[in-house]
Coordinates of C-alpha atoms and ligand atoms in Angstrom, one line a residue:
M248 CA 77.2 85.9 -30.1
K249 CA 74.2 84.7 -32.2
N250 CA 74.6 81.2 -30.7
L251 CA 74.3 82.6 -27.2
F252 CA 71.2 84.7 -28.1
M253 CA 69.7 81.4 -29.5
Q254 CA 70.6 79.5 -26.3
I255 CA 68.9 82.2 -24.2
I256 CA 65.7 82.0 -26.3
L257 CA 65.7 78.1 -26.1
Y258 CA 66.3 78.2 -22.4
Y259 CA 63.5 80.6 -22.0
Y260 CA 61.1 78.4 -24.0
N261 CA 62.3 75.3 -22.2
Q262 CA 61.2 76.9 -18.8
G263 CA 57.6 77.1 -20.1
G264 CA 57.5 79.8 -22.5
E265 CA 54.4 79.7 -24.7
F266 CA 56.1 78.8 -27.9
M267 CA 58.4 76.1 -26.9
E268 CA 61.0 75.0 -29.3
E269 CA 62.3 72.2 -27.0
K270 CA 60.6 71.1 -23.7
T271 CA 62.0 68.7 -21.2
I272 CA 59.8 66.0 -19.9
L273 CA 61.0 63.9 -17.0
Y274 CA 60.4 60.1 -16.9
I275 CA 60.8 57.3 -14.4
E276 CA 61.2 53.9 -16.0
G277 CA 59.4 52.1 -13.2
D278 CA 59.9 48.6 -11.7
G279 CA 58.8 45.1 -13.1
I280 CA 57.0 45.7 -16.4
G281 CA 58.2 49.4 -16.5
P282 CA 61.3 49.0 -18.8
Y283 CA 59.2 46.6 -21.2
I284 CA 56.6 49.4 -21.7
M285 CA 58.5 52.6 -21.4
K286 CA 60.8 52.0 -24.4
P287 CA 58.0 51.3 -27.0
A288 CA 55.8 54.0 -25.6
M289 CA 58.5 56.6 -25.9
K290 CA 59.1 55.4 -29.5
V291 CA 55.4 56.2 -30.2
W292 CA 55.5 59.5 -28.4
D293 CA 58.6 60.6 -30.2
A294 CA 57.4 59.5 -33.7
A295 CA 54.0 61.3 -33.2
F296 CA 55.7 64.6 -32.2
R297 CA 58.1 64.3 -35.2
H298 CA 55.0 63.5 -37.4
I299 CA 53.3 66.6 -36.3
Y300 CA 56.0 69.1 -35.8
N301 CA 59.0 67.7 -37.9
E302 CA 61.9 69.7 -36.5
D303 CA 59.9 72.9 -35.5
K304 CA 59.2 71.8 -31.9
K305 CA 61.1 69.2 -29.9
I306 CA 60.7 67.2 -26.7
K307 CA 63.6 66.0 -24.8
W308 CA 63.2 63.1 -22.3
K309 CA 65.2 63.2 -19.1
E310 CA 65.3 60.2 -16.8
I311 CA 65.0 60.6 -13.1
L312 CA 65.2 57.6 -10.8
A313 CA 62.8 56.0 -8.3
G314 CA 62.2 52.5 -7.2
K315 CA 64.7 49.7 -7.6
K316 CA 66.8 51.5 -10.2
A317 CA 67.2 54.4 -7.7
L318 CA 68.0 52.0 -4.9
K319 CA 70.9 50.5 -7.1
E320 CA 72.3 53.9 -8.1
Y321 CA 71.6 56.2 -5.0
G322 CA 71.1 53.5 -2.2
K323 CA 67.6 55.2 -1.8
L324 CA 64.2 54.3 -3.3
L325 CA 63.0 57.9 -3.7
P326 CA 66.0 60.2 -3.9
E327 CA 65.7 63.9 -2.9
E328 CA 67.1 64.7 -6.3
T329 CA 64.1 63.2 -8.1
L330 CA 61.7 65.2 -6.2
E331 CA 63.7 68.4 -6.7
L332 CA 63.8 67.8 -10.5
L333 CA 60.1 67.2 -10.5
K334 CA 59.5 70.5 -8.6
K335 CA 61.8 72.2 -11.2
Y336 CA 60.6 70.8 -14.5
K337 CA 56.9 70.3 -13.2
I338 CA 56.0 67.6 -15.7
G339 CA 56.8 63.9 -15.9
I340 CA 55.5 60.4 -16.6
K341 CA 56.3 57.3 -14.8
G342 CA 56.1 53.6 -15.0
P343 CA 54.8 51.6 -12.1
L344 CA 56.7 51.2 -8.8
E345 CA 56.6 48.3 -6.5
T346 CA 55.1 48.4 -3.0
P347 CA 55.6 45.2 -0.7
V348 CA 52.4 44.0 1.0
G349 CA 52.1 43.8 4.8
S350 CA 55.8 44.8 5.6
G351 CA 58.7 46.7 4.1
Y352 CA 58.7 50.2 2.8
R353 CA 55.6 52.4 2.2
S354 CA 54.4 53.2 -1.3
L355 CA 56.7 55.5 -3.3
N356 CA 53.7 56.4 -5.4
V357 CA 51.8 57.7 -2.4
A358 CA 54.9 59.4 -1.2
M359 CA 55.3 61.3 -4.5
R360 CA 51.7 62.3 -4.6
Q361 CA 51.9 63.6 -1.0
K362 CA 55.3 65.3 -1.3
L363 CA 54.5 67.1 -4.7
D364 CA 50.9 67.7 -3.6
L365 CA 49.4 65.9 -6.8
Y366 CA 46.1 65.9 -5.4
A367 CA 43.9 64.9 -8.3
C368 CA 44.2 61.5 -9.7
I369 CA 42.4 61.7 -12.9
R370 CA 41.5 58.5 -14.9
P371 CA 39.5 58.5 -18.1
V372 CA 37.9 55.2 -18.8
K373 CA 36.5 54.7 -22.2
Y374 CA 35.8 51.7 -24.4
M375 CA 37.9 51.2 -27.6
K376 CA 36.3 49.3 -30.4
G377 CA 38.0 46.0 -31.1
I378 CA 38.9 45.1 -27.4
N379 CA 37.3 42.1 -26.0
A380 CA 35.5 43.3 -22.9
P381 CA 33.7 41.2 -20.4
V382 CA 30.4 43.0 -20.3
K383 CA 27.5 43.3 -22.8
S384 CA 27.7 47.1 -23.6
P385 CA 31.2 48.3 -22.9
E386 CA 30.7 51.0 -25.3
D387 CA 28.4 52.7 -22.8
V388 CA 31.4 53.3 -20.5
N389 CA 32.8 56.9 -21.0
I390 CA 33.6 58.2 -17.6
V391 CA 36.4 60.2 -16.0
I392 CA 37.2 59.5 -12.4
F393 CA 38.6 62.3 -10.1
R394 CA 40.0 60.6 -7.2
E395 CA 41.4 62.5 -4.1
N396 CA 45.1 61.7 -4.2
T397 CA 46.6 62.8 -0.7
E398 CA 44.4 61.9 2.2
D399 CA 41.8 59.2 3.4
V400 CA 43.2 55.9 5.0
Y401 CA 45.5 56.0 2.0
A402 CA 47.5 58.7 3.8
G403 CA 49.6 56.0 5.4
I404 CA 49.0 57.0 9.0
E405 CA 48.8 53.7 10.6
W406 CA 50.5 51.7 13.5
E407 CA 50.7 48.0 14.0
E408 CA 48.9 46.1 16.7
N409 CA 50.8 46.1 20.1
S410 CA 53.1 49.0 18.8
K411 CA 53.8 51.8 21.4
E412 CA 51.8 54.2 19.2
S413 CA 48.7 52.0 18.7
N414 CA 48.7 51.2 22.4
E415 CA 48.9 54.8 23.5
L416 CA 46.3 55.9 20.9
I417 CA 43.8 53.2 22.1
K418 CA 44.5 54.2 25.7
I419 CA 43.6 57.9 24.9
L420 CA 40.5 56.7 22.8
N421 CA 39.3 54.5 25.6
E422 CA 39.9 56.9 28.5
K423 CA 39.1 60.2 26.9
F424 CA 36.5 59.5 24.3
G425 CA 34.6 56.6 25.7
V426 CA 35.6 54.1 23.0
N427 CA 35.9 50.5 23.8
L428 CA 38.7 49.3 21.7
K429 CA 40.9 46.2 22.4
K430 CA 44.5 45.8 21.2
S431 CA 44.5 46.3 17.4
S432 CA 46.3 47.9 14.4
I433 CA 45.2 51.4 14.0
G434 CA 44.8 53.4 10.8
I435 CA 43.7 57.1 10.6
K436 CA 41.3 58.4 7.9
P437 CA 41.6 62.2 7.5
I438 CA 39.3 63.8 5.0
S439 CA 39.4 67.7 5.0
E440 CA 37.2 70.5 3.7
F441 CA 40.2 72.1 1.9
K442 CA 41.3 69.0 0.1
T443 CA 37.9 67.9 -0.8
K444 CA 37.0 71.2 -2.3
R445 CA 40.0 71.7 -4.3
L446 CA 39.4 68.3 -5.9
M447 CA 35.7 69.1 -6.7
K448 CA 36.8 72.4 -8.3
K449 CA 39.2 70.5 -10.5
A450 CA 36.4 68.2 -11.6
I451 CA 33.9 71.1 -12.2
E452 CA 36.4 73.0 -14.3
Y453 CA 37.2 69.8 -16.3
A454 CA 33.5 69.2 -17.0
I455 CA 32.9 72.8 -18.1
E456 CA 36.1 72.7 -20.3
N457 CA 35.3 69.3 -21.8
K458 CA 31.6 69.8 -22.2
R459 CA 30.7 66.9 -19.8
K460 CA 27.2 67.0 -18.5
K461 CA 27.1 65.2 -15.1
I462 CA 29.2 65.0 -12.0
T463 CA 28.4 62.2 -9.5
I464 CA 29.9 62.4 -6.0
V465 CA 30.8 58.9 -4.8
H466 CA 31.0 58.3 -0.9
K467 CA 30.1 56.0 1.9
G468 CA 28.7 59.0 4.0
N469 CA 25.8 56.9 5.5
I470 CA 28.6 55.0 7.5
M471 CA 31.5 57.4 7.8
K472 CA 29.5 60.5 8.3
Y473 CA 32.1 63.0 9.1
T474 CA 34.7 61.9 6.7
E475 CA 32.9 60.6 3.7
G476 CA 29.6 62.2 4.6
N477 CA 31.3 65.7 4.7
F478 CA 33.2 64.8 1.6
R479 CA 29.8 64.7 -0.1
N480 CA 28.7 68.0 1.6
W481 CA 31.7 69.8 0.8
C482 CA 31.4 68.8 -2.8
Y483 CA 27.9 70.1 -3.0
E484 CA 29.1 73.3 -1.4
V485 CA 31.7 73.9 -4.2
A486 CA 29.1 73.1 -6.9
K487 CA 26.9 75.9 -5.5
E488 CA 29.7 78.3 -6.2
Y489 CA 29.4 77.8 -10.0
D490 CA 26.5 78.7 -12.3
L491 CA 26.3 75.0 -13.6
E492 CA 22.9 75.4 -15.1
K493 CA 24.5 77.8 -17.7
Y494 CA 26.7 74.7 -18.8
N495 CA 23.9 72.2 -18.3
I496 CA 25.9 70.3 -15.9
K497 CA 24.0 68.1 -13.1
V498 CA 25.4 67.2 -9.8
N499 CA 24.3 64.2 -7.8
D500 CA 25.7 61.8 -5.4
I501 CA 25.7 57.9 -4.9
I502 CA 26.8 55.6 -2.0
A503 CA 29.9 53.7 -3.0
D504 CA 28.6 50.1 -2.9
N505 CA 25.7 51.1 -5.0
M506 CA 28.1 52.8 -7.5
F507 CA 29.8 49.5 -8.3
Q508 CA 26.7 47.8 -9.3
Q509 CA 25.2 50.8 -11.1
L510 CA 28.4 51.1 -13.1
L511 CA 28.0 47.5 -14.3
L512 CA 24.2 47.9 -14.8
N513 CA 23.7 51.4 -16.2
P514 CA 27.2 52.7 -17.1
A515 CA 25.6 55.3 -19.6
N516 CA 24.3 57.1 -16.5
F517 CA 27.7 58.3 -15.5
D518 CA 30.0 60.8 -16.8
I519 CA 32.4 62.3 -14.2
L520 CA 32.9 60.7 -10.7
V521 CA 34.5 62.5 -7.8
T522 CA 35.6 60.1 -5.1
P523 CA 37.8 59.9 -1.9
N524 CA 41.1 58.2 -2.3
L525 CA 40.4 54.6 -1.4
N526 CA 37.0 54.4 -3.3
G527 CA 38.6 56.0 -6.3
D528 CA 41.4 53.3 -6.2
Y529 CA 38.9 50.5 -6.2
L530 CA 36.6 52.1 -8.6
S531 CA 39.1 53.0 -11.3
D532 CA 40.3 49.2 -11.5
A533 CA 36.8 48.0 -11.6
A534 CA 35.7 50.5 -14.3
A535 CA 39.0 49.6 -16.3
A536 CA 38.0 46.0 -16.1
Q537 CA 34.7 46.8 -17.7
V538 CA 36.4 48.1 -20.9
G539 CA 39.0 45.4 -21.1
G540 CA 41.4 45.7 -18.2
I541 CA 43.9 47.9 -16.4
G542 CA 46.5 47.3 -19.1
I543 CA 44.7 50.0 -21.3
V544 CA 43.6 52.7 -19.0
P545 CA 45.7 55.8 -18.5
G546 CA 46.1 58.1 -15.4
A547 CA 47.2 61.5 -14.3
N548 CA 48.3 62.8 -11.0
I549 CA 47.8 66.6 -11.2
G550 CA 48.5 69.4 -8.5
D551 CA 48.3 73.1 -8.9
E552 CA 51.9 73.2 -10.3
I553 CA 53.3 69.8 -11.1
A554 CA 51.8 67.0 -13.2
L555 CA 52.9 63.3 -13.1
F556 CA 51.3 60.9 -15.5
E557 CA 51.2 57.2 -15.0
P558 CA 49.4 54.0 -16.0
T559 CA 46.6 52.6 -13.9
H560 CA 48.3 49.2 -13.5
G561 CA 51.1 48.2 -11.2
T562 CA 54.4 46.4 -11.9
A563 CA 52.5 43.2 -13.2
P564 CA 54.8 40.8 -11.4
G565 CA 53.5 37.8 -13.4
I566 CA 54.9 39.3 -16.6
K567 CA 58.5 38.2 -17.0
E568 CA 59.2 39.2 -20.7
P569 CA 58.5 42.1 -23.1
K570 CA 56.4 40.0 -25.4
M571 CA 53.7 39.7 -22.7
A572 CA 53.5 43.4 -21.8
N573 CA 50.8 45.7 -23.0
P574 CA 52.0 49.4 -23.3
T575 CA 48.6 50.8 -24.0
S576 CA 47.9 52.3 -20.6
L577 CA 51.4 54.1 -20.5
I578 CA 51.0 55.3 -24.1
L579 CA 47.6 56.7 -23.4
S580 CA 49.0 58.3 -20.2
G581 CA 51.4 60.0 -22.6
V582 CA 48.4 61.3 -24.6
L583 CA 46.9 62.8 -21.4
L584 CA 50.4 64.4 -20.9
F585 CA 50.4 65.9 -24.4
E586 CA 46.9 67.2 -24.0
Y587 CA 48.0 68.9 -20.7
M588 CA 50.9 70.5 -22.4
G589 CA 48.8 71.8 -25.1
Y590 CA 50.0 69.4 -27.9
R591 CA 46.4 68.5 -28.7
T592 CA 47.2 67.3 -32.2
V593 CA 50.0 65.0 -31.1
A594 CA 47.5 63.6 -28.5
E595 CA 44.9 63.0 -31.1
L596 CA 47.2 61.4 -33.5
I597 CA 48.4 58.9 -31.0
Q598 CA 44.8 58.2 -29.7
K599 CA 43.4 57.6 -33.2
A600 CA 46.4 55.5 -34.4
L601 CA 46.2 53.4 -31.4
E602 CA 42.4 52.8 -31.8
K603 CA 42.9 52.1 -35.4
T604 CA 45.5 49.5 -34.6
I605 CA 43.2 47.7 -32.1
Q606 CA 40.4 47.8 -34.6
E607 CA 42.7 46.2 -37.2
G608 CA 42.9 43.3 -34.7
Y609 CA 46.5 43.9 -33.5
L610 CA 46.5 43.2 -29.8
T611 CA 48.9 42.3 -27.0
Q612 CA 48.6 38.9 -25.3
D613 CA 46.4 40.2 -22.4
L614 CA 43.6 41.2 -24.8
A615 CA 43.9 38.8 -27.7
N616 CA 41.6 35.8 -27.7
K617 CA 42.7 32.4 -28.5
K618 CA 42.3 32.6 -32.3
Q619 CA 44.1 36.0 -32.5
K620 CA 47.9 36.4 -32.9
S621 CA 49.2 38.5 -30.1
L622 CA 52.0 41.2 -30.5
S623 CA 54.8 42.1 -28.2
A624 CA 54.8 45.6 -26.7
E625 CA 57.5 46.7 -29.3
E626 CA 55.5 45.2 -32.3
F627 CA 52.3 46.8 -31.1
A628 CA 54.1 50.2 -30.8
E629 CA 55.4 49.8 -34.4
K630 CA 52.1 49.0 -35.7
I631 CA 50.7 52.3 -34.1
I632 CA 53.5 54.3 -35.6
L633 CA 52.8 52.9 -39.1
N634 CA 49.2 54.0 -38.6
F635 CA 50.2 57.6 -38.3
I636 CA 50.0 58.0 -42.0
N637 CA 46.5 56.6 -42.1
I638 CA 45.1 59.3 -39.8
Ligands
LIG199 P1 49.1 44.9 -11.4 O1 48.4 46.0 -12.0 O2 50.6 45.1 -11.4 O3 48.8 43.6 -12.1 C1 47.3 43.1 -12.0 C2 47.2 42.1 -13.1 O4 47.1 42.9 -14.3 C3 48.2 41.0 -13.3 O5 47.5 39.9 -13.8 C4 49.0 41.6 -14.5 O6 49.6 40.6 -15.2 C5 47.9 42.4 -15.3 N1 48.6 43.5 -16.0 C6 48.8 44.8 -15.4 N2 49.3 45.6 -16.2 C7 49.4 45.0 -17.4 C8 50.1 45.3 -18.7 N3 50.5 46.6 -18.9 N4 50.2 44.3 -19.6 C9 49.7 43.0 -19.3 N5 49.0 42.7 -18.2 C10 49.0 43.6 -17.2 O7 48.7 44.8 -9.9 P2 49.2 44.0 -8.6 O8 49.7 42.6 -9.0 O9 48.2 44.1 -7.5 O10 50.4 45.0 -8.1 C11 51.9 44.6 -8.3 C12 52.7 45.7 -7.9 O11 52.5 47.0 -8.4 C13 52.5 45.9 -6.3 O12 53.8 46.1 -5.6 C14 51.6 47.2 -6.3 O13 51.9 48.0 -5.1 C15 52.3 47.9 -7.5 N6 51.4 49.0 -8.1 C16 51.8 50.1 -8.4 C17 51.1 51.1 -9.0 C18 51.8 52.5 -9.3 O14 52.9 52.5 -9.5 N7 51.0 53.5 -9.5 C19 49.8 50.8 -9.1 C20 49.1 49.6 -8.8 C21 50.0 48.7 -8.1

């Protein structure tokens, strides 16, 4: 009887009760580099959790499949079961998934973001001491990018040149809207008030909660007036709904091409960036490069109900063995996950131990210079774990 009672309590906590004893987190291993980084990252997350909570609280990892592993087991790249489990458990972390260029299937990452309405892609980019960065003052970079995640040309509404759809669409545009288009591939760029405003709200609430002082709206509204121009206008409208002066938060905007040079020349001028989908994609890789590369910058895809964390980088096709892989971006995506779940002490422990490990000169091959000995993903993870006792 007592056992059954305990099981009911644990079940309750597992579904999201405030004082969880055991919480299930879903994970997708990912394609390419995925398996090389997921295993060591998980070792770090588990060890940190045990270090802080001993046996008082637990996390349980439950694998769900997507990408090549899913294709092998289910005959599908993105099985319905995977989406259903994400809707049920509401939290997960994933490795990168491959998307072929020019032909073949559409991006599974984009499909997941759209189907689960993970509308805010949040990418904090901050320099860590000890990393060989390519710019003079990488320590001036400390930004958080809020990238819209579900619309823009990224929505995947496009048709090939000479397809029935593109020919029909061109005919309508030419005949009804006075456009003069020749045969071409066609892509559609939807940007809506609703989706822009909910992203800006998320960015403002994050700024207030994390005591950030400036929000910069990045857009190309001088050229794309009704899509990116309105993105800018709608963001300002949301800003007016808040008493931002009270929090000493300023809002300004900048045209996207200028943003790229300003981030290189005056990175200290920027704090939170709010961007449409495609600009945000480019900008987050460029910003990551400034602090040492995409191998070290984490990411989160967050909706109103579900959150899916993932590294900024892709499957890294050039990396063919674990000794070449850097697990930092995934480990730090786990830090974002623990923060999101309210396990701030676990998140802080991992962040500090990782930074200490890098400062001690332990680096993976993508970051080590010629004189430094590089570590495999597994060895790097072990060094981080050993540093827990020094934090
Ligand atoms: P990539 O991020 O996979 O690799 C770019 C470069 O960075 C490569 O030189 C790679 O060796 C290096 N790199 C990236 N991550 C690294 C790591 N953890 N450790 C060491 N080096 C690392 O970008 P790509 O080559 O343009 O894309 C490859 C595939 O990944 C494509 O199919 C693309 O669609 C996919 N992709 C997926 C995601 C995602 O799942 N969210 C994101 C970006 C790209």
